[in-house]
Amino acid sequence: WGFTLSDGFDVNDSNGVGPVLRRDGAGALLRSEEFSNDQRSGGHALRMNYASPFLGGLIDLTARYGVNDYENLTLQTSPTVRRESRYQEEGSSGEFGAVFTRPLGSRLTSETRFIHEFSDNNGVSLSRTTLSGVGSPEQGFASDSKASETILRSLVRFEQSANLTWESGGEVAYNMLETDQAFSVGGIPVPLPSASVKVEETRGELFGKGAWRIRDNFSVESGLRLEGSTISQSGDAESEKTFTFIKPRLLATWTPGAANQFRVRFEREVGQLDFNAFAASAELQNENVLGGNIDLEPEQRWISELAYERRFWGDGDVSVTLRHDEITDAIDVIPLEEGLSVTGNIGDGTLDRLAVYVQAPLGR
């Protein structure tokens, strides 16, 4: 058994003062103001754990429940300008998890995992602007949202030999976000696309993979995942879409010596949609109001990656990774009418990345 009771607060390192400069596309100065930011947050939580032999195997149970609050005040000022933005949020969240592992033979093991997470949040944003002593209508944005995710996953692992392991299984999941939001200017409601919606996703996946150590210094891991999902939306907008994806993966690792390693990876990844993008939202501090997008589709990437790692001085490590992504249905922000924006798919693209990581022990 284990119990953890926590009560804490966060200190945000972005609190403080500084200048704010805004320029247009040609570089001309539009604003020069002083900025101050003050954020506070905290919460209380209880977590419990229990593990025990069960039906010839081992079961591990976890549960957590917590409440939290957040408050933010931002000011931008000059001799003729005062811009004030406030945000307050209160919420609760929790989870329950269970993992059951059981040997099915000398070389066969099963693992079943269940996870349920939930959250409930209420937030209010207010923005006031005064220019040369004249105040603009106050802008307000209020939101009330409930979200949950439930996952059941089961797999079987077979050790054919010391150098060859197989794994296969399946997963089903249900995700839900229900949100009700309102935007007003000067106390007058302003309609937003998808302000009050409920988004639901039912997802299933079958997977299999194998790991083969061909030689002591060379191994290959390959796998294939088949994913199908249906995303439906109700409320201000009605929509339902079904997606099917095939996700192969290949990873080869060569270790020519104790200090050197090369890795090659080729994989297709499918991004998990952020359900909040289906509903309206606001960043009044940055003068941004985002609508909801019922046509959002997952971003897909074909990833090719080459990595080299070198160890030195015991714990020292240098790694260089070169990665190329071929992106389909890239996700970014797109404009709407009346000055609004929305998270949406902007088309296809590529991403090339060179990453260098160095860890040097300082004992010498």
Short mmCIF file of N, CA, C and O in Angstrom, two decimals, residues 129-218:
data_model
loop_
_atom_site.label_atom_id
_atom_site.label_comp_id
_atom_site.label_asym_id
_atom_site.label_seq_id
_atom_site.Cartn_x
_atom_site.Cartn_y
_atom_site.Cartn_z
N THR A 129 -8.86 47.82 -22.01
CA THR A 129 -7.87 48.66 -22.67
C THR A 129 -8.29 50.12 -22.59
O THR A 129 -9.45 50.45 -22.86
N THR A 130 -7.33 50.99 -22.20
CA THR A 130 -7.56 52.43 -22.15
C THR A 130 -6.49 53.12 -22.99
O THR A 130 -5.29 52.94 -22.74
N LEU A 131 -6.91 53.90 -23.98
CA LEU A 131 -6.00 54.62 -24.87
C LEU A 131 -6.28 56.11 -24.74
O LEU A 131 -7.40 56.57 -25.01
N SER A 132 -5.26 56.87 -24.28
CA SER A 132 -5.38 58.32 -24.11
C SER A 132 -6.60 58.69 -23.26
O SER A 132 -7.35 59.63 -23.57
N GLY A 133 -6.83 57.92 -22.21
CA GLY A 133 -7.91 58.19 -21.29
C GLY A 133 -9.27 57.69 -21.72
O GLY A 133 -10.25 57.87 -20.98
N VAL A 134 -9.36 57.07 -22.89
CA VAL A 134 -10.64 56.57 -23.39
C VAL A 134 -10.63 55.04 -23.30
O VAL A 134 -9.76 54.38 -23.89
N GLY A 135 -11.58 54.49 -22.57
CA GLY A 135 -11.64 53.04 -22.39
C GLY A 135 -12.41 52.35 -23.50
O GLY A 135 -13.44 52.85 -23.96
N SER A 136 -11.89 51.20 -23.92
CA SER A 136 -12.59 50.37 -24.90
C SER A 136 -13.54 49.42 -24.18
O SER A 136 -13.36 49.13 -22.98
N PRO A 137 -14.55 48.90 -24.86
CA PRO A 137 -15.46 47.94 -24.22
C PRO A 137 -14.69 46.74 -23.67
O PRO A 137 -13.77 46.22 -24.30
N GLU A 138 -15.08 46.33 -22.47
CA GLU A 138 -14.42 45.18 -21.85
C GLU A 138 -14.75 43.90 -22.60
O GLU A 138 -15.89 43.65 -22.99
N GLN A 139 -13.72 43.08 -22.82
CA GLN A 139 -13.89 41.78 -23.46
C GLN A 139 -13.87 40.69 -22.39
O GLN A 139 -13.07 40.74 -21.45
N GLY A 140 -14.76 39.72 -22.52
CA GLY A 140 -14.83 38.62 -21.56
C GLY A 140 -14.97 37.28 -22.26
O GLY A 140 -15.63 37.18 -23.30
N PHE A 141 -14.32 36.28 -21.70
CA PHE A 141 -14.42 34.93 -22.25
C PHE A 141 -14.53 33.96 -21.08
O PHE A 141 -13.70 33.94 -20.18
N ALA A 142 -15.59 33.16 -21.09
CA ALA A 142 -15.84 32.19 -20.02
C ALA A 142 -15.92 30.80 -20.61
O ALA A 142 -16.46 30.61 -21.71
N SER A 143 -15.40 29.81 -19.90
CA SER A 143 -15.43 28.43 -20.39
C SER A 143 -15.68 27.46 -19.25
O SER A 143 -15.25 27.68 -18.12
N ASP A 144 -16.40 26.40 -19.58
CA ASP A 144 -16.67 25.31 -18.64
C ASP A 144 -16.50 24.02 -19.43
O ASP A 144 -17.20 23.78 -20.41
N SER A 145 -15.53 23.20 -19.03
CA SER A 145 -15.23 22.01 -19.82
C SER A 145 -15.06 20.79 -18.94
O SER A 145 -14.60 20.88 -17.80
N LYS A 146 -15.45 19.64 -19.50
CA LYS A 146 -15.26 18.34 -18.87
C LYS A 146 -14.60 17.43 -19.90
O LYS A 146 -14.99 17.41 -21.08
N ALA A 147 -13.61 16.68 -19.46
CA ALA A 147 -12.88 15.80 -20.37
C ALA A 147 -12.59 14.47 -19.69
O ALA A 147 -12.47 14.41 -18.45
N SER A 148 -12.49 13.41 -20.49
CA SER A 148 -12.14 12.10 -19.94
C SER A 148 -11.46 11.27 -21.03
O SER A 148 -11.64 11.51 -22.23
N GLU A 149 -10.68 10.30 -20.59
CA GLU A 149 -10.03 9.34 -21.50
C GLU A 149 -10.02 7.98 -20.82
O GLU A 149 -9.63 7.86 -19.65
N THR A 150 -10.46 6.96 -21.55
CA THR A 150 -10.49 5.59 -21.03
C THR A 150 -9.78 4.68 -22.02
O THR A 150 -10.09 4.71 -23.22
N ILE A 151 -8.83 3.88 -21.53
CA ILE A 151 -8.02 3.02 -22.39
C ILE A 151 -7.97 1.62 -21.80
O ILE A 151 -7.72 1.46 -20.60
N LEU A 152 -8.17 0.63 -22.63
CA LEU A 152 -7.96 -0.77 -22.26
C LEU A 152 -6.99 -1.36 -23.26
O LEU A 152 -7.23 -1.33 -24.48
N ARG A 153 -5.89 -1.92 -22.77
CA ARG A 153 -4.81 -2.40 -23.64
C ARG A 153 -4.35 -3.76 -23.13
O ARG A 153 -4.18 -3.95 -21.92
N SER A 154 -4.17 -4.68 -24.04
CA SER A 154 -3.71 -6.02 -23.66
C SER A 154 -2.69 -6.51 -24.67
O SER A 154 -2.84 -6.27 -25.88
N LEU A 155 -1.66 -7.19 -24.19
CA LEU A 155 -0.64 -7.71 -25.08
C LEU A 155 -0.09 -9.02 -24.54
O LEU A 155 -0.20 -9.33 -23.35
N VAL A 156 0.50 -9.78 -25.45
CA VAL A 156 1.16 -11.04 -25.12
C VAL A 156 2.59 -10.94 -25.62
O VAL A 156 2.84 -10.56 -26.77
N ARG A 157 3.55 -11.31 -24.75
CA ARG A 157 4.96 -11.24 -25.10
C ARG A 157 5.55 -12.66 -25.10
O ARG A 157 5.41 -13.40 -24.12
N PHE A 158 6.20 -13.03 -26.21
CA PHE A 158 6.75 -14.38 -26.37
C PHE A 158 8.25 -14.29 -26.59
O PHE A 158 8.72 -13.64 -27.54
N GLU A 159 9.02 -14.91 -25.70
CA GLU A 159 10.48 -14.96 -25.84
C GLU A 159 10.86 -16.26 -26.54
O GLU A 159 11.00 -17.31 -25.92
N GLN A 160 11.00 -16.17 -27.86
CA GLN A 160 11.33 -17.37 -28.63
C GLN A 160 12.72 -17.87 -28.30
O GLN A 160 12.97 -19.08 -28.26
N SER A 161 13.63 -16.92 -28.05
CA SER A 161 14.99 -17.26 -27.63
C SER A 161 15.56 -16.05 -26.90
O SER A 161 14.89 -15.02 -26.76
N ALA A 162 16.79 -16.19 -26.47
CA ALA A 162 17.42 -15.08 -25.78
C ALA A 162 17.61 -13.88 -26.70
O ALA A 162 17.74 -12.74 -26.23
N ASN A 163 17.62 -14.12 -28.02
CA ASN A 163 17.88 -13.05 -28.98
C ASN A 163 16.66 -12.65 -29.80
O ASN A 163 16.76 -11.74 -30.63
N LEU A 164 15.52 -13.32 -29.60
CA LEU A 164 14.35 -13.04 -30.43
C LEU A 164 13.09 -13.00 -29.57
O LEU A 164 12.77 -13.97 -28.88
N THR A 165 12.40 -11.85 -29.61
CA THR A 165 11.19 -11.65 -28.82
C THR A 165 10.07 -11.11 -29.71
O THR A 165 10.30 -10.23 -30.55
N TRP A 166 8.85 -11.66 -29.51
CA TRP A 166 7.68 -11.21 -30.26
C TRP A 166 6.67 -10.61 -29.29
O TRP A 166 6.56 -11.03 -28.14
N GLU A 167 5.91 -9.63 -29.78
CA GLU A 167 4.90 -8.99 -28.97
C GLU A 167 3.71 -8.63 -29.85
O GLU A 167 3.88 -8.08 -30.94
N SER A 168 2.50 -8.93 -29.39
CA SER A 168 1.30 -8.58 -30.15
C SER A 168 0.16 -8.29 -29.18
O SER A 168 0.16 -8.76 -28.03
N GLY A 169 -0.81 -7.51 -29.67
CA GLY A 169 -1.93 -7.18 -28.79
C GLY A 169 -2.86 -6.18 -29.44
O GLY A 169 -2.83 -5.95 -30.66
N GLY A 170 -3.70 -5.58 -28.61
CA GLY A 170 -4.68 -4.62 -29.10
C GLY A 170 -5.02 -3.60 -28.04
O GLY A 170 -4.72 -3.77 -26.85
N GLU A 171 -5.65 -2.52 -28.50
CA GLU A 171 -6.03 -1.43 -27.60
C GLU A 171 -7.33 -0.82 -28.08
O GLU A 171 -7.55 -0.63 -29.28
N VAL A 172 -8.21 -0.50 -27.14
CA VAL A 172 -9.42 0.26 -27.44
C VAL A 172 -9.44 1.47 -26.50
O VAL A 172 -8.97 1.39 -25.35
N ALA A 173 -9.96 2.59 -27.01
CA ALA A 173 -9.95 3.82 -26.21
C ALA A 173 -11.18 4.66 -26.53
O ALA A 173 -11.73 4.60 -27.64
N TYR A 174 -11.60 5.44 -25.53
CA TYR A 174 -12.70 6.39 -25.69
C TYR A 174 -12.27 7.71 -25.08
O TYR A 174 -11.87 7.77 -23.91
N ASN A 175 -12.30 8.78 -25.89
CA ASN A 175 -11.95 10.11 -25.43
C ASN A 175 -13.16 11.03 -25.57
O ASN A 175 -13.92 10.92 -26.55
N MET A 176 -13.32 11.96 -24.63
CA MET A 176 -14.47 12.86 -24.66
C MET A 176 -14.07 14.23 -24.13
O MET A 176 -13.30 14.36 -23.16
N LEU A 177 -14.57 15.27 -24.81
CA LEU A 177 -14.45 16.64 -24.33
C LEU A 177 -15.79 17.33 -24.54
O LEU A 177 -16.32 17.36 -25.66
N GLU A 178 -16.36 17.86 -23.46
CA GLU A 178 -17.60 18.62 -23.54
C GLU A 178 -17.34 20.01 -22.99
O GLU A 178 -16.89 20.16 -21.85
N THR A 179 -17.58 21.03 -23.81
CA THR A 179 -17.23 22.38 -23.41
C THR A 179 -18.33 23.36 -23.79
O THR A 179 -18.99 23.21 -24.82
N ASP A 180 -18.49 24.37 -22.92
CA ASP A 180 -19.48 25.43 -23.14
C ASP A 180 -18.76 26.74 -22.90
O ASP A 180 -18.26 27.00 -21.79
N GLN A 181 -18.70 27.60 -23.94
CA GLN A 181 -17.91 28.82 -23.87
C GLN A 181 -18.71 30.01 -24.38
O GLN A 181 -19.62 29.85 -25.20
N ALA A 182 -18.36 31.20 -23.89
CA ALA A 182 -19.08 32.41 -24.28
C ALA A 182 -18.08 33.56 -24.37
O ALA A 182 -17.22 33.73 -23.49
N PHE A 183 -18.22 34.38 -25.43
CA PHE A 183 -17.37 35.54 -25.66
C PHE A 183 -18.26 36.78 -25.73
O PHE A 183 -19.33 36.76 -26.37
N SER A 184 -17.85 37.85 -25.05
CA SER A 184 -18.65 39.08 -25.06
C SER A 184 -17.74 40.29 -25.18
O SER A 184 -16.57 40.27 -24.74
N VAL A 185 -18.27 41.36 -25.77
CA VAL A 185 -17.58 42.64 -25.88
C VAL A 185 -18.54 43.71 -25.37
O VAL A 185 -19.63 43.89 -25.92
N GLY A 186 -18.13 44.39 -24.30
CA GLY A 186 -19.01 45.38 -23.71
C GLY A 186 -20.30 44.80 -23.17
O GLY A 186 -21.35 45.46 -23.17
N GLY A 187 -20.25 43.54 -22.73
CA GLY A 187 -21.43 42.87 -22.20
C GLY A 187 -22.35 42.31 -23.26
O GLY A 187 -23.36 41.68 -22.93
N ILE A 188 -22.03 42.50 -24.55
CA ILE A 188 -22.87 41.99 -25.64
C ILE A 188 -22.27 40.69 -26.15
O ILE A 188 -21.09 40.65 -26.53
N PRO A 189 -23.00 39.57 -26.16
CA PRO A 189 -22.46 38.29 -26.64
C PRO A 189 -22.04 38.37 -28.10
O PRO A 189 -22.71 38.99 -28.93
N VAL A 190 -20.90 37.74 -28.40
CA VAL A 190 -20.38 37.66 -29.77
C VAL A 190 -20.35 36.18 -30.16
O VAL A 190 -19.66 35.39 -29.50
N PRO A 191 -21.09 35.77 -31.20
CA PRO A 191 -21.10 34.35 -31.59
C PRO A 191 -19.71 33.89 -32.05
O PRO A 191 -18.99 34.63 -32.72
N LEU A 192 -19.37 32.66 -31.67
CA LEU A 192 -18.11 32.05 -32.08
C LEU A 192 -18.41 30.71 -32.73
O LEU A 192 -19.34 30.00 -32.32
N PRO A 193 -17.62 30.31 -33.75
CA PRO A 193 -17.80 28.98 -34.32
C PRO A 193 -17.50 27.89 -33.29
O PRO A 193 -16.47 27.92 -32.63
N SER A 194 -18.44 26.98 -33.09
CA SER A 194 -18.26 25.83 -32.19
C SER A 194 -17.94 26.28 -30.77
O SER A 194 -16.96 25.84 -30.17
N ALA A 195 -18.77 27.17 -30.22
CA ALA A 195 -18.56 27.63 -28.85
C ALA A 195 -18.98 26.58 -27.83
O ALA A 195 -18.38 26.45 -26.77
N SER A 196 -20.05 25.84 -28.12
CA SER A 196 -20.54 24.80 -27.21
C SER A 196 -20.61 23.49 -27.98
O SER A 196 -21.45 23.32 -28.87
N VAL A 197 -19.72 22.57 -27.64
CA VAL A 197 -19.63 21.32 -28.40
C VAL A 197 -19.31 20.16 -27.47
O VAL A 197 -18.84 20.34 -26.34
N LYS A 198 -19.58 18.97 -27.97
CA LYS A 198 -19.14 17.73 -27.35
C LYS A 198 -18.44 16.90 -28.42
O LYS A 198 -19.02 16.60 -29.46
N VAL A 199 -17.18 16.58 -28.17
CA VAL A 199 -16.36 15.82 -29.11
C VAL A 199 -16.07 14.46 -28.49
O VAL A 199 -15.65 14.37 -27.33
N GLU A 200 -16.30 13.40 -29.27
CA GLU A 200 -16.07 12.03 -28.80
C GLU A 200 -15.24 11.27 -29.83
O GLU A 200 -15.44 11.42 -31.04
N GLU A 201 -14.33 10.46 -29.33
CA GLU A 201 -13.51 9.62 -30.20
C GLU A 201 -13.53 8.18 -29.68
O GLU A 201 -13.27 7.94 -28.49
N THR A 202 -13.82 7.26 -30.57
CA THR A 202 -13.67 5.83 -30.28
C THR A 202 -12.56 5.30 -31.16
O THR A 202 -12.60 5.45 -32.39
N ARG A 203 -11.54 4.69 -30.55
CA ARG A 203 -10.35 4.29 -31.30
C ARG A 203 -9.99 2.84 -30.98
O ARG A 203 -10.09 2.40 -29.82
N GLY A 204 -9.59 2.10 -31.98
CA GLY A 204 -9.11 0.74 -31.81
C GLY A 204 -7.79 0.55 -32.54
O GLY A 204 -7.55 1.17 -33.59
N GLU A 205 -6.94 -0.30 -31.99
CA GLU A 205 -5.63 -0.52 -32.61
C GLU A 205 -5.19 -1.96 -32.38
O GLU A 205 -5.33 -2.51 -31.28
N LEU A 206 -4.66 -2.56 -33.44
CA LEU A 206 -4.00 -3.86 -33.37
C LEU A 206 -2.52 -3.66 -33.68
O LEU A 206 -2.18 -2.89 -34.59
N PHE A 207 -1.66 -4.34 -32.95
CA PHE A 207 -0.23 -4.12 -33.16
C PHE A 207 0.54 -5.42 -32.97
O PHE A 207 0.11 -6.36 -32.28
N GLY A 208 1.68 -5.44 -33.60
CA GLY A 208 2.62 -6.55 -33.44
C GLY A 208 4.02 -6.05 -33.71
O GLY A 208 4.23 -5.15 -34.54
N LYS A 209 5.00 -6.60 -33.00
CA LYS A 209 6.38 -6.20 -33.24
C LYS A 209 7.30 -7.35 -32.86
O LYS A 209 6.94 -8.25 -32.08
N GLY A 210 8.49 -7.30 -33.41
CA GLY A 210 9.51 -8.29 -33.11
C GLY A 210 10.84 -7.61 -32.88
O GLY A 210 11.16 -6.60 -33.53
N ALA A 211 11.63 -8.13 -31.95
CA ALA A 211 12.97 -7.61 -31.65
C ALA A 211 13.95 -8.76 -31.79
O ALA A 211 13.83 -9.79 -31.11
N TRP A 212 14.94 -8.59 -32.69
CA TRP A 212 15.88 -9.67 -33.03
C TRP A 212 17.30 -9.14 -32.88
O TRP A 212 17.71 -8.21 -33.56
N ARG A 213 18.05 -9.76 -31.95
CA ARG A 213 19.46 -9.45 -31.82
C ARG A 213 20.23 -10.41 -32.73
O ARG A 213 20.50 -11.57 -32.38
N ILE A 214 20.56 -9.93 -33.92
CA ILE A 214 21.20 -10.77 -34.93
C ILE A 214 22.61 -11.15 -34.51
O ILE A 214 23.02 -12.31 -34.66
N ARG A 215 23.35 -10.18 -34.01
CA ARG A 215 24.67 -10.42 -33.43
C ARG A 215 24.76 -9.63 -32.13
O ARG A 215 23.88 -8.85 -31.81
N ASP A 216 25.82 -9.84 -31.39
CA ASP A 216 25.95 -9.13 -30.12
C ASP A 216 25.96 -7.62 -30.31
O ASP A 216 25.57 -6.88 -29.41
N ASN A 217 26.41 -7.16 -31.48
CA ASN A 217 26.52 -5.72 -31.70
C ASN A 217 25.53 -5.19 -32.73
O ASN A 217 25.63 -4.04 -33.16
N PHE A 218 24.55 -6.02 -33.13
CA PHE A 218 23.60 -5.57 -34.15
C PHE A 218 22.22 -6.15 -33.85
O PHE A 218 22.06 -7.36 -33.70
#
